[in-house]
Amino acid sequence: MSQESQDNPASSTTPDNLAYVIYTSGSTGKPKGVQIPHGGVVNFLTSMERQPGLTQTDVLLAVTSISFDIAALELYLPLITGARVALVSREVASDGKQLIEQLTTAGATVMQATPATWQMLLAAGWQGSSQLKILCGGEALPRDLAEQLLATGAAVWNLYGPTETTIWSTVCQVEAAKLVKATVPIGRPITNTQVYLLDTSGQPVPIGIPGELYIGGAGLARGYLNRPELTEQKFIHHPVAGRLYKTGDLARYLPNGTIEYIERIDHQVKLRGFRIELGEIETVLRQHPSVRQAVVMLREDEPGNQRLVAYLVAQSPQDELAQQLRRFVGERLPSYMIPSVLVTLEALPLTPNGKVDRKALPVPETTKASTQEAFVLPRHPVEEVIARIWCQLLGVEAVGIDHNFFELGGHSLLATQVISRIEKAFGVELPVRCLFESPTLAELAARVQKLMHSQSEQPIPPIERVSRDGVLPLSFSQYRLWLLEQLQPGSIAYNMATALHLVGSLNVAVLEQALNEIVRRHEALRTNFCVVDGQPIQVITPSLTMNLSVRNLSEVSEAERVQKVQPLVKQWSQQLFDLTQGSLLRSMLLQLDQQEHLLVLSLHHIVADGWSFGVFFRELTTLYNAFSQGQLSPLPELPIQYADFAVWQRQWLQGEVLETQLTYWKRQLGTIPPILKFCSDRTSSSTPSSTGKKHRFALSSALTEALKKLSQGEGVTLFMTLLAAFKTLLYRYSKQEDIAVGSPIANRNRQETEELIGFFVNTLILRTDLSGNPSFRDVLMRVREVALGAYAHQDLPFEKLMAELQPERHLGHNPLFQVWFVLQNAPIPTVELPGLTLNFIEVETEVARYDLKLDLTETPAGLTGFFEYKTDLFEASAIAPMVRLYEMLLDTVIQQPDIQINSLVEVLENSEKQQQLIQEQEFKKARRKKLGNIRRKQIKR
């Protein structure tokens, strides 16, 4: 199946005897000279002149280096149309604030850039321009970014194409009404260009079925300069379509005839949410002087245990080569790209035609000499047990005694799970602080041995099943939410909702069967809360059948469907729950068309938390796969349920254990922290609402990696660094030195609780003293000390602390903290259902539980996040500058970790004043222009 532009030929008479050579680089890093014919360039420019379109009245802002192929558009297209081009230096193009200024100064009407550049502009506070035509190419355009760009009033175009087919080969004008998928379509071919989607046999694929994308037509390059083998490999001859370029990209046709890009095919893999180019790792490994050859693979020799394995041919045998290579790769690539296992071979296996035979590469084994030489194996049983725990949680093949937990990919959440397993294995109680203070296997094992010998700590009793015949109390966390419901009945602040977009052939009956099995497995989803003798208790329904509510929207038009879906989901997810009766889990399935559905889930927080969604979707994946094949559930019965945890918690957390926890928190908090007040024009209302909004932003991958390196160098986690910066930002806005911030902790520090759906999350109060004008490095150490202490005493429920301190309660805010901070690192499962393509979609709400919340998530492209704020307290216009200052603060402390916070605040305030001055000048300029237009009209009259 092909698709071809029907426009008249633009280059049929253009001489084709002059070729351009454009250099690009592949995954191996070796430059490739692409021979582009003159006619291909003319055809491309002529097509671009018509669509997206350029006239002599336009001003194109050129942000690309002239050594990059897109410079042909930025320089030649204005030349042939009579438009004006404004050149921008590389320094300006990579700085969001400077680029915003250039856009305004030049009066640009057209600019092309990658999604990352447009994201940088938005994060820098760019408000957009209705006169601007946005051309987006080079990377897949995410839907949320497209929506943000359209919201500026600009016209947005998405373009796709490799250098080998003369820059861009397809074009699509983005329309808000048609944005229903996670990525934006790449549209249709440009003039004199053909696109084919073929399967592995070279046959056309039907609509909706993925196929490899091939391109032919006037833009096709002659091949690679002086590389005939590569030319033959990538420029193929199809028996029907003729000469085509094999892009290595996966795509599919949409029902309306446009094309949707999916992903790369060759050597690009996804590991723990990160998309990785294996060739990039191989290139770095081969740069090491001791490595002659290297091949990297993503292996899953055990179900669910994926890891990167590097196979090496060394120049000469070396005892510590693996350790050297890990450090070498770690200095050049992100941590998630460091191979978990390095295997040294005498030679790489080859196929008969001389290529590396990847299928013949051996399965890594810890018993092999090559692996033993990479590190020192555990020396005694304690080290061996801890090493196994690390391997299970980190997904690595083997661990040596000198390996560092955090360098292998560990973080605070995994640290809690490690400590939980160690406690269970050795019958000791170990604070999480130990793992931060003793991060290597040898050091941690020595701490465990010392504790075992001293026997100074009593082991924590196991969680056991209790009878369901008696009264079942609420957990402390549940009691707090129940109490809030009594104080503020009818609140939707604790509704939790998420949505799953499913494309493909969905078996609705099997989906409903899987949902009901999850409800059967987890008592929390069959629990209500009633009052007996004045006290709330859990009432568990023995059996509960959920009927999946299905709503058919396939018969309405696409435009009407787009308008209906979001309001319908929002309205449905904000329906009130009655804690005393009915299910506290609701599910709705929207049928958008025969091959597209949206599954929406809504729960009350009293029966679930963020971790629970991970458990829910992991089980949904397993059960749907089994039931769709007519099999029984492969999931083992749960040894305990949430009610067992609630009883255990109340029995264990009393007496000496409770007093130890309380003593720490009383000492840590001392007096009640002062209410954090912002220097704002607004004041809290006497009857405040929970109405809130979100302001989203993204930090670059470069900034994210720099923050990780700073954290590692200072012996802290990324969470601690980001929190220290956030507290410094709060200091700038409040002028207060005593700052308390609330933060969630999963509280899954017992292995029995890891696979349960329920409300386990606890709130930690992280209070930091910023007095004395400390340096940022000092602030970081203060935050580290507070966080480690809080982790070690995380078992005390926030509700018990409130009851002990008895602060004066206010409906408007929490008396112990008003600001919330979270770095999302709960395990998010990969949901893969047979015959379906899936994407999680956030369900937007307009509820804010706290005055201000900073929510950050690490993604392959860098940190993304949002500020959530109460509209009673903040104007929307005040949040964008806050985002800019936070990013500037992070960038500054990376460069100057010893800068004192008063000096840091001064830097921020000067920048803010400068930004305000620029905005005032732009406003005055626009006002003068407007007044001038009015006067001219008056004169004409």
PDB file of C-alpha atoms in Angstrom, residues 281-283 285-286 291-296 310-313 348 358:
ATOM      1  CA  ILE A 281      26.733   2.227  23.902  1.00  0.00           C
ATOM      2  CA  GLU A 282      28.822   0.100  21.531  1.00  0.00           C
ATOM      3  CA  THR A 283      30.494   3.229  20.149  1.00  0.00           C
ATOM      4  CA  LEU A 285      32.804   0.973  24.622  1.00  0.00           C
ATOM      5  CA  ARG A 286      34.957   0.808  21.490  1.00  0.00           C
ATOM      6  CA  VAL A 291      38.439  -2.814  23.750  1.00  0.00           C
ATOM      7  CA  ARG A 292      38.819  -4.124  20.217  1.00  0.00           C
ATOM      8  CA  GLN A 293      35.192  -5.113  19.525  1.00  0.00           C
ATOM      9  CA  ALA A 294      31.888  -4.643  21.389  1.00  0.00           C
ATOM     10  CA  VAL A 295      28.300  -5.761  20.925  1.00  0.00           C
ATOM     11  CA  VAL A 296      25.473  -4.780  23.298  1.00  0.00           C
ATOM     12  CA  ALA A 310      27.917  -6.105  26.662  1.00  0.00           C
ATOM     13  CA  TYR A 311      30.071  -8.687  24.860  1.00  0.00           C
ATOM     14  CA  LEU A 312      33.686  -7.599  24.472  1.00  0.00           C
ATOM     15  CA  VAL A 313      36.821  -8.653  22.672  1.00  0.00           C
ATOM     16  CA  LEU A 348      32.587 -12.586  18.518  1.00  0.00           C
ATOM     17  CA  ARG A 358      23.812 -12.184  17.921  1.00  0.00           C
TER      18      ARG A 358
END
